[in-house]
PDB file of N, CA and C in Angstrom:
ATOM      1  N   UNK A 150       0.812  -1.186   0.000  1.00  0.00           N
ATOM      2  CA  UNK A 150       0.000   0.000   0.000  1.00  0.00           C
ATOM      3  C   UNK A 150       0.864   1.263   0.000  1.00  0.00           C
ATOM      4  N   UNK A 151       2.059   1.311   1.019  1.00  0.00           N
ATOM      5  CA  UNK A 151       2.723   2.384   0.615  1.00  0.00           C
ATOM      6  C   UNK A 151       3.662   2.821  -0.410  1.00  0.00           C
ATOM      7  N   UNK A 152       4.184   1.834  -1.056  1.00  0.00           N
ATOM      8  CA  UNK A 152       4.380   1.677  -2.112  1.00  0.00           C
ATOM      9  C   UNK A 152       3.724   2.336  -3.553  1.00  0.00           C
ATOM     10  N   UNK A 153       2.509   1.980  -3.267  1.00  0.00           N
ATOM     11  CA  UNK A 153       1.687   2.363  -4.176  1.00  0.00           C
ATOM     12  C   UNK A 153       1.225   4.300  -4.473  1.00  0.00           C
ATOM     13  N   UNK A 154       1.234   4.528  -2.698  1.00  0.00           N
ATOM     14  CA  UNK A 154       0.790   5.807  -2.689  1.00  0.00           C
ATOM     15  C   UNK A 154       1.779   6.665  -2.909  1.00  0.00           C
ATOM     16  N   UNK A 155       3.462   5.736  -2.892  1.00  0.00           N
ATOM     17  CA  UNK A 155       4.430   6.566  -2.698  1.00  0.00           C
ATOM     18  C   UNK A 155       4.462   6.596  -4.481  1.00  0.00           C
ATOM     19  N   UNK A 156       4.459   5.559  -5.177  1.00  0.00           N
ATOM     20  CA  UNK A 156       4.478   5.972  -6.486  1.00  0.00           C
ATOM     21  C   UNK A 156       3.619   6.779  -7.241  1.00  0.00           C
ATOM     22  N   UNK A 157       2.280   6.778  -6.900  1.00  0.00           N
ATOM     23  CA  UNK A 157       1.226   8.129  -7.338  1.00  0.00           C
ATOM     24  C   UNK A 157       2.076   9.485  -6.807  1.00  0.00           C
ATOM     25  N   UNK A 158       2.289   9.520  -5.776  1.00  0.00           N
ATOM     26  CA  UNK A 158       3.122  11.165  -5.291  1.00  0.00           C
ATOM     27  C   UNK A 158       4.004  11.270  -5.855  1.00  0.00           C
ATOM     28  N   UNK A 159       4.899  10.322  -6.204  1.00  0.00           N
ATOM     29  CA  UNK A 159       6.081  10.709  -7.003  1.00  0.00           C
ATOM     30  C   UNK A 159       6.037  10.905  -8.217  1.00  0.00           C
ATOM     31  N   UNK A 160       5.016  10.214  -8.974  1.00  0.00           N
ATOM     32  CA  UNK A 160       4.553  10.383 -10.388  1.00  0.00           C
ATOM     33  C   UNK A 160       3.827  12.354 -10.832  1.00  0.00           C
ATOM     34  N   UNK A 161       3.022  12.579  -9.240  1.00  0.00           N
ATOM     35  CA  UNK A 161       2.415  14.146  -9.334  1.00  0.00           C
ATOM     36  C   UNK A 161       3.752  14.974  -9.185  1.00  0.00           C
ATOM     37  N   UNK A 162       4.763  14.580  -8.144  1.00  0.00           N
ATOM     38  CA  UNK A 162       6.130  15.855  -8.006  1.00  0.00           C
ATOM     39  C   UNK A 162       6.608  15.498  -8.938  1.00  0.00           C
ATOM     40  N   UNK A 163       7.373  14.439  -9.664  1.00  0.00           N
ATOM     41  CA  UNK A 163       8.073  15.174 -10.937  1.00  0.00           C
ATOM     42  C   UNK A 163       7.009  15.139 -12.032  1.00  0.00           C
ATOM     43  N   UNK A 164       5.898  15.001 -12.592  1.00  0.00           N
ATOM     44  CA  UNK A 164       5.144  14.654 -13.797  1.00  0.00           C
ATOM     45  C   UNK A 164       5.720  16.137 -14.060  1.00  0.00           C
ATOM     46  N   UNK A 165       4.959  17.203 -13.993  1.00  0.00           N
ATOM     47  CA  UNK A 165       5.055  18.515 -14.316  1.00  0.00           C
ATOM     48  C   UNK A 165       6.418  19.214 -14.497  1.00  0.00           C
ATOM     49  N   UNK A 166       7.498  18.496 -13.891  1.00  0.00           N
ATOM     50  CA  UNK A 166       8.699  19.118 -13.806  1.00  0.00           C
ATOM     51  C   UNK A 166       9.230  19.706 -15.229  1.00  0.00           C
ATOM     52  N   UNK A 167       9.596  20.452 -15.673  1.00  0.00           N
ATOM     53  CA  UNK A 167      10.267  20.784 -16.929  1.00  0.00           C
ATOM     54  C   UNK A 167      11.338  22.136 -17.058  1.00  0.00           C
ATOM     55  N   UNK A 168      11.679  21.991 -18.291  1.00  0.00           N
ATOM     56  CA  UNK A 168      13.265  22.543 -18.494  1.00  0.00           C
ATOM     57  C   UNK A 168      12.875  23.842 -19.296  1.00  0.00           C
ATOM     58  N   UNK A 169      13.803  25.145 -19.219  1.00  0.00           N
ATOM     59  CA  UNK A 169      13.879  25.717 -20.537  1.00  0.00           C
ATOM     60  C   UNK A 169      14.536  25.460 -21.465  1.00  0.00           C
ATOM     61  N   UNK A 170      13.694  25.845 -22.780  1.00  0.00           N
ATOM     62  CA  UNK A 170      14.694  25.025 -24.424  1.00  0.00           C
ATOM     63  C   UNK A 170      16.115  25.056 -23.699  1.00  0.00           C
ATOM     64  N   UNK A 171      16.408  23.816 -24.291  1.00  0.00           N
ATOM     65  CA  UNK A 171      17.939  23.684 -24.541  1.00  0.00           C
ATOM     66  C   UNK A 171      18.670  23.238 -22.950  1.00  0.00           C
ATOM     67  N   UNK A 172      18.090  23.598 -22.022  1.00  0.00           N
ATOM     68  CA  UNK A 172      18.716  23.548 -20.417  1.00  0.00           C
ATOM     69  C   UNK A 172      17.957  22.443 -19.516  1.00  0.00           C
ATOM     70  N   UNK A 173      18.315  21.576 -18.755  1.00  0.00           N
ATOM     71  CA  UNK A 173      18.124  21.165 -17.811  1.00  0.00           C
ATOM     72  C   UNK A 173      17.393  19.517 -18.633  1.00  0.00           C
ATOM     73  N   UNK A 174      17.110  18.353 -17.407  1.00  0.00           N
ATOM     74  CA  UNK A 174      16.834  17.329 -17.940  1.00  0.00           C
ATOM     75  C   UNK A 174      15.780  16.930 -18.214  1.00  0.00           C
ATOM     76  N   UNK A 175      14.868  18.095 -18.277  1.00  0.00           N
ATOM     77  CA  UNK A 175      13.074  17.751 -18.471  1.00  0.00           C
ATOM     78  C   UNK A 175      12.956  18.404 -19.701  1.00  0.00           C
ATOM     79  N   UNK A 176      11.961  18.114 -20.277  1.00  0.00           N
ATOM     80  CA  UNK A 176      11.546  18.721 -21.893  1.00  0.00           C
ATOM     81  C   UNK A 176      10.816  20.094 -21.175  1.00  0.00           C
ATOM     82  N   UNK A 177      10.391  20.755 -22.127  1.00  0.00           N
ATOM     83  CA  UNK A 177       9.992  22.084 -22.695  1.00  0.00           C
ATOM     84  C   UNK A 177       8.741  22.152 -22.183  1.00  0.00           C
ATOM     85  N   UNK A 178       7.877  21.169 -22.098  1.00  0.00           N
ATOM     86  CA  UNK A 178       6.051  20.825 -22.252  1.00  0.00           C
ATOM     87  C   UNK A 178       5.479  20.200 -20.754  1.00  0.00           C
ATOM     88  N   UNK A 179       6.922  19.663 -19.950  1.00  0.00           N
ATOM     89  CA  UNK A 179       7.292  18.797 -19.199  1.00  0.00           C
ATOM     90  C   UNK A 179       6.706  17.118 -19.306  1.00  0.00           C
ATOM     91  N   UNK A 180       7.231  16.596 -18.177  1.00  0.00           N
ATOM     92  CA  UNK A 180       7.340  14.585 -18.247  1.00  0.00           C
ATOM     93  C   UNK A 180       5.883  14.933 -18.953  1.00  0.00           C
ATOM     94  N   UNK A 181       5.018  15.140 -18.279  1.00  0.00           N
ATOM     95  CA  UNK A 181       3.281  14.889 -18.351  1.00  0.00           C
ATOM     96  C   UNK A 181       2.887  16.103 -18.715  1.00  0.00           C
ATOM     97  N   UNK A 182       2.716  16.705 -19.974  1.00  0.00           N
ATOM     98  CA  UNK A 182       2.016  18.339 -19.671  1.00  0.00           C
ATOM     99  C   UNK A 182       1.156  18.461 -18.773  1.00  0.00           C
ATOM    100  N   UNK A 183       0.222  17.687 -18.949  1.00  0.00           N
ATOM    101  CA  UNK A 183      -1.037  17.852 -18.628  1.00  0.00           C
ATOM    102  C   UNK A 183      -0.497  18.412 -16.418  1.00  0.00           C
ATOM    103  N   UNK A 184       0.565  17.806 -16.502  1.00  0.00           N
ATOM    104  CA  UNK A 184       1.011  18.435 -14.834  1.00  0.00           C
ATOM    105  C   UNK A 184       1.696  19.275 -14.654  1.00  0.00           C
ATOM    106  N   UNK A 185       2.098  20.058 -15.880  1.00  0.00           N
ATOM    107  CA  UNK A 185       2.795  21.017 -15.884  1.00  0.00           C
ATOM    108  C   UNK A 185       2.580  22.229 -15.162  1.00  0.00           C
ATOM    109  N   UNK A 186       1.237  22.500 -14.858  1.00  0.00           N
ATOM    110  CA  UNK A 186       0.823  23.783 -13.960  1.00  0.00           C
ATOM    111  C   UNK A 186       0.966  23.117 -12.263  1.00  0.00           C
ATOM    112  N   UNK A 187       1.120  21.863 -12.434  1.00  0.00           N
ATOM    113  CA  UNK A 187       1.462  21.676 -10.546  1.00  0.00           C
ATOM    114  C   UNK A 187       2.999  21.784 -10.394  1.00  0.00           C
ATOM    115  N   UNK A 188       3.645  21.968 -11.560  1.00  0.00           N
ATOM    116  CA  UNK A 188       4.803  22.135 -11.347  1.00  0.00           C
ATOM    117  C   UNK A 188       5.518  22.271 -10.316  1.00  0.00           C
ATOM    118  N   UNK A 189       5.610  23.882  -9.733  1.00  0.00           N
ATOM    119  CA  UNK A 189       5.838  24.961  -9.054  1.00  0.00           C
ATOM    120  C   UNK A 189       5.174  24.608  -7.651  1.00  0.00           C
ATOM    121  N   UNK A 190       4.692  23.591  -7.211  1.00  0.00           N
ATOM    122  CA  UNK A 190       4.316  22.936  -6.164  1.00  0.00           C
ATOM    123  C   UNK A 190       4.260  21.435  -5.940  1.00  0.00           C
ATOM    124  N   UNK A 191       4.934  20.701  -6.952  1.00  0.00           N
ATOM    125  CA  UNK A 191       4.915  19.420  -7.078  1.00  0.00           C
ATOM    126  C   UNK A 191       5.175  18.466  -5.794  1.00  0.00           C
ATOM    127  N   UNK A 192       6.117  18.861  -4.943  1.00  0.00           N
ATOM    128  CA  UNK A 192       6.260  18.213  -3.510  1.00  0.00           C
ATOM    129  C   UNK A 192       5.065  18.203  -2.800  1.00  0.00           C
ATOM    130  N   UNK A 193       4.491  19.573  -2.610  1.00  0.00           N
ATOM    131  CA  UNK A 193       3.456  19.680  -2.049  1.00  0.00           C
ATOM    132  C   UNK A 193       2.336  18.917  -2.283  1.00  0.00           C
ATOM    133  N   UNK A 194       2.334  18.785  -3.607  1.00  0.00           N
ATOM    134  CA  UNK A 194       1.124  17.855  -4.495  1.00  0.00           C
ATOM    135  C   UNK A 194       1.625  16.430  -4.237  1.00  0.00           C
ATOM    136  N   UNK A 195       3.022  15.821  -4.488  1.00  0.00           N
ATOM    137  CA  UNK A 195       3.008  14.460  -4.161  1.00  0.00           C
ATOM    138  C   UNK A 195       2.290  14.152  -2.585  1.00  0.00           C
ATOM    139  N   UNK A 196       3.481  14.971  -1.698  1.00  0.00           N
ATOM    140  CA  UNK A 196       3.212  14.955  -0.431  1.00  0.00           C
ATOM    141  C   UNK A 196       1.505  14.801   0.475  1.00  0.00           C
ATOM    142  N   UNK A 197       0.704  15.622  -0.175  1.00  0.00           N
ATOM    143  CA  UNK A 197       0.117  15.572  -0.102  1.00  0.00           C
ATOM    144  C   UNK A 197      -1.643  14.139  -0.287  1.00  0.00           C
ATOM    145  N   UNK A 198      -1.172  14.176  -1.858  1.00  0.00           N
ATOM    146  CA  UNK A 198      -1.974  12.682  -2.596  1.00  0.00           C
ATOM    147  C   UNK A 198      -1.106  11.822  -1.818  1.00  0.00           C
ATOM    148  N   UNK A 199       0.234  11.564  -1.823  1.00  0.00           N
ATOM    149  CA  UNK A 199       0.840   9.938  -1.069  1.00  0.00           C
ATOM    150  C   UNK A 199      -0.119  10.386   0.600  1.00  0.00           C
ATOM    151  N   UNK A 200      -0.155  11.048   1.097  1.00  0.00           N
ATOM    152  CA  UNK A 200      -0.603  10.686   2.432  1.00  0.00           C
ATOM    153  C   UNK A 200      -1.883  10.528   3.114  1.00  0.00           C
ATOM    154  N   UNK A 201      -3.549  11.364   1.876  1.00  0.00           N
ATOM    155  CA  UNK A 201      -4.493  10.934   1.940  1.00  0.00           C
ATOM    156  C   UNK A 201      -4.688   9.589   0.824  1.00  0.00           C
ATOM    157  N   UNK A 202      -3.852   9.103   0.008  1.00  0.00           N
ATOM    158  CA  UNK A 202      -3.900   7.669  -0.883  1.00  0.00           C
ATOM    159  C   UNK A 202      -4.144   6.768   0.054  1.00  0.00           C
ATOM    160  N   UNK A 203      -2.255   6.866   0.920  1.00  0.00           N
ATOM    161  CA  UNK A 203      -2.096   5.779   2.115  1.00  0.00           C
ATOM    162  C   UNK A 203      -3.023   5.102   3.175  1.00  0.00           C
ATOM    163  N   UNK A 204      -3.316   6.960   3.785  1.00  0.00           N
ATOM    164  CA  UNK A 204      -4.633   6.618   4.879  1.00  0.00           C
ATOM    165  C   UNK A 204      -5.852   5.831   4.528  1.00  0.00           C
ATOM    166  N   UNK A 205      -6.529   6.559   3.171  1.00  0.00           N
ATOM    167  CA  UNK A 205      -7.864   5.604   2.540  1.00  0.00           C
ATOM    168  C   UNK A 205      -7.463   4.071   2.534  1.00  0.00           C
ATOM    169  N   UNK A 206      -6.138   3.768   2.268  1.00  0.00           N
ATOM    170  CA  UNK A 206      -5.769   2.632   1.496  1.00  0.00           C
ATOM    171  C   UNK A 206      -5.802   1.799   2.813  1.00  0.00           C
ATOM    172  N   UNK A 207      -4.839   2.241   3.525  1.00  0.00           N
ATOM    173  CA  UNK A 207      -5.096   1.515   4.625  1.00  0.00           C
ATOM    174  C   UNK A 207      -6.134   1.103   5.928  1.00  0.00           C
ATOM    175  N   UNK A 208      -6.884   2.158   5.542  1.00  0.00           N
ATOM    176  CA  UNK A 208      -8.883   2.505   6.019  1.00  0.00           C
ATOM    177  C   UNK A 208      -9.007   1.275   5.601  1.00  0.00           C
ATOM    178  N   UNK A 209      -9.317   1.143   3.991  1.00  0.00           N
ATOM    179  CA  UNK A 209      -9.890  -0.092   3.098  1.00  0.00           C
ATOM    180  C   UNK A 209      -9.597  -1.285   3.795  1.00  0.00           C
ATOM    181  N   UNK A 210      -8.371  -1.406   4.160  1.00  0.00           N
ATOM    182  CA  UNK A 210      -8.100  -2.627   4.490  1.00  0.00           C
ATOM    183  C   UNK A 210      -7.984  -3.133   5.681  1.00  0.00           C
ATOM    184  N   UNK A 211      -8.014  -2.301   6.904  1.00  0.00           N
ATOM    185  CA  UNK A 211      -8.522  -2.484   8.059  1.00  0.00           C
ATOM    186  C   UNK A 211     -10.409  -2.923   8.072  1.00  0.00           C
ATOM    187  N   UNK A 212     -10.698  -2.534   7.238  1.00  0.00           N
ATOM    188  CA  UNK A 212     -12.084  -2.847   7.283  1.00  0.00           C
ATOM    189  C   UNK A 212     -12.465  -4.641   6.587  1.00  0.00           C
ATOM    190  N   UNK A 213     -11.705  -4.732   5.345  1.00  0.00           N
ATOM    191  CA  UNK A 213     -11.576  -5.917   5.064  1.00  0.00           C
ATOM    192  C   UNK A 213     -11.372  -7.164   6.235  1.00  0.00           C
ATOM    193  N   UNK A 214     -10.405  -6.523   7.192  1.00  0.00           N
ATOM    194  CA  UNK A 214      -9.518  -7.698   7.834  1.00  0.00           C
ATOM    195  C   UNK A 214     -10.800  -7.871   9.580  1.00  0.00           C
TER     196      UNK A 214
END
């Protein structure tokens, strides 16, 4: 489970990350455009989704057991 939530957060902090032409190791449009405007807060945004993912996730499955 944490695993999981840790890879959704990490997928939201860098998706958006990007470079100007010619500089740095992200494209122009960034990884994911479509996350390109969480850019400029991307930690915050992983940080955030990994730690209400986790909690639900692990809600779910306390209830299962």
């Amino acid at each position: 489970m944490a695993v999981l939530a840790f890879t959704v957060g990490g997928v939201l902090a860098i998706g958006g990350s990007h470079s100007a032409p010619g500089t740095g190791p992200f494209p122009e449009d960034g990884l994911i455009p479509l996350l390109k405007p969480l850019a400029d807060y991307g930690w915050a945004v992983g940080l955030a989704t990994s730690l209400i993912l986790h909690t639900a996730l692990m809600k779910r499955r306390s209830r299962r057991s």
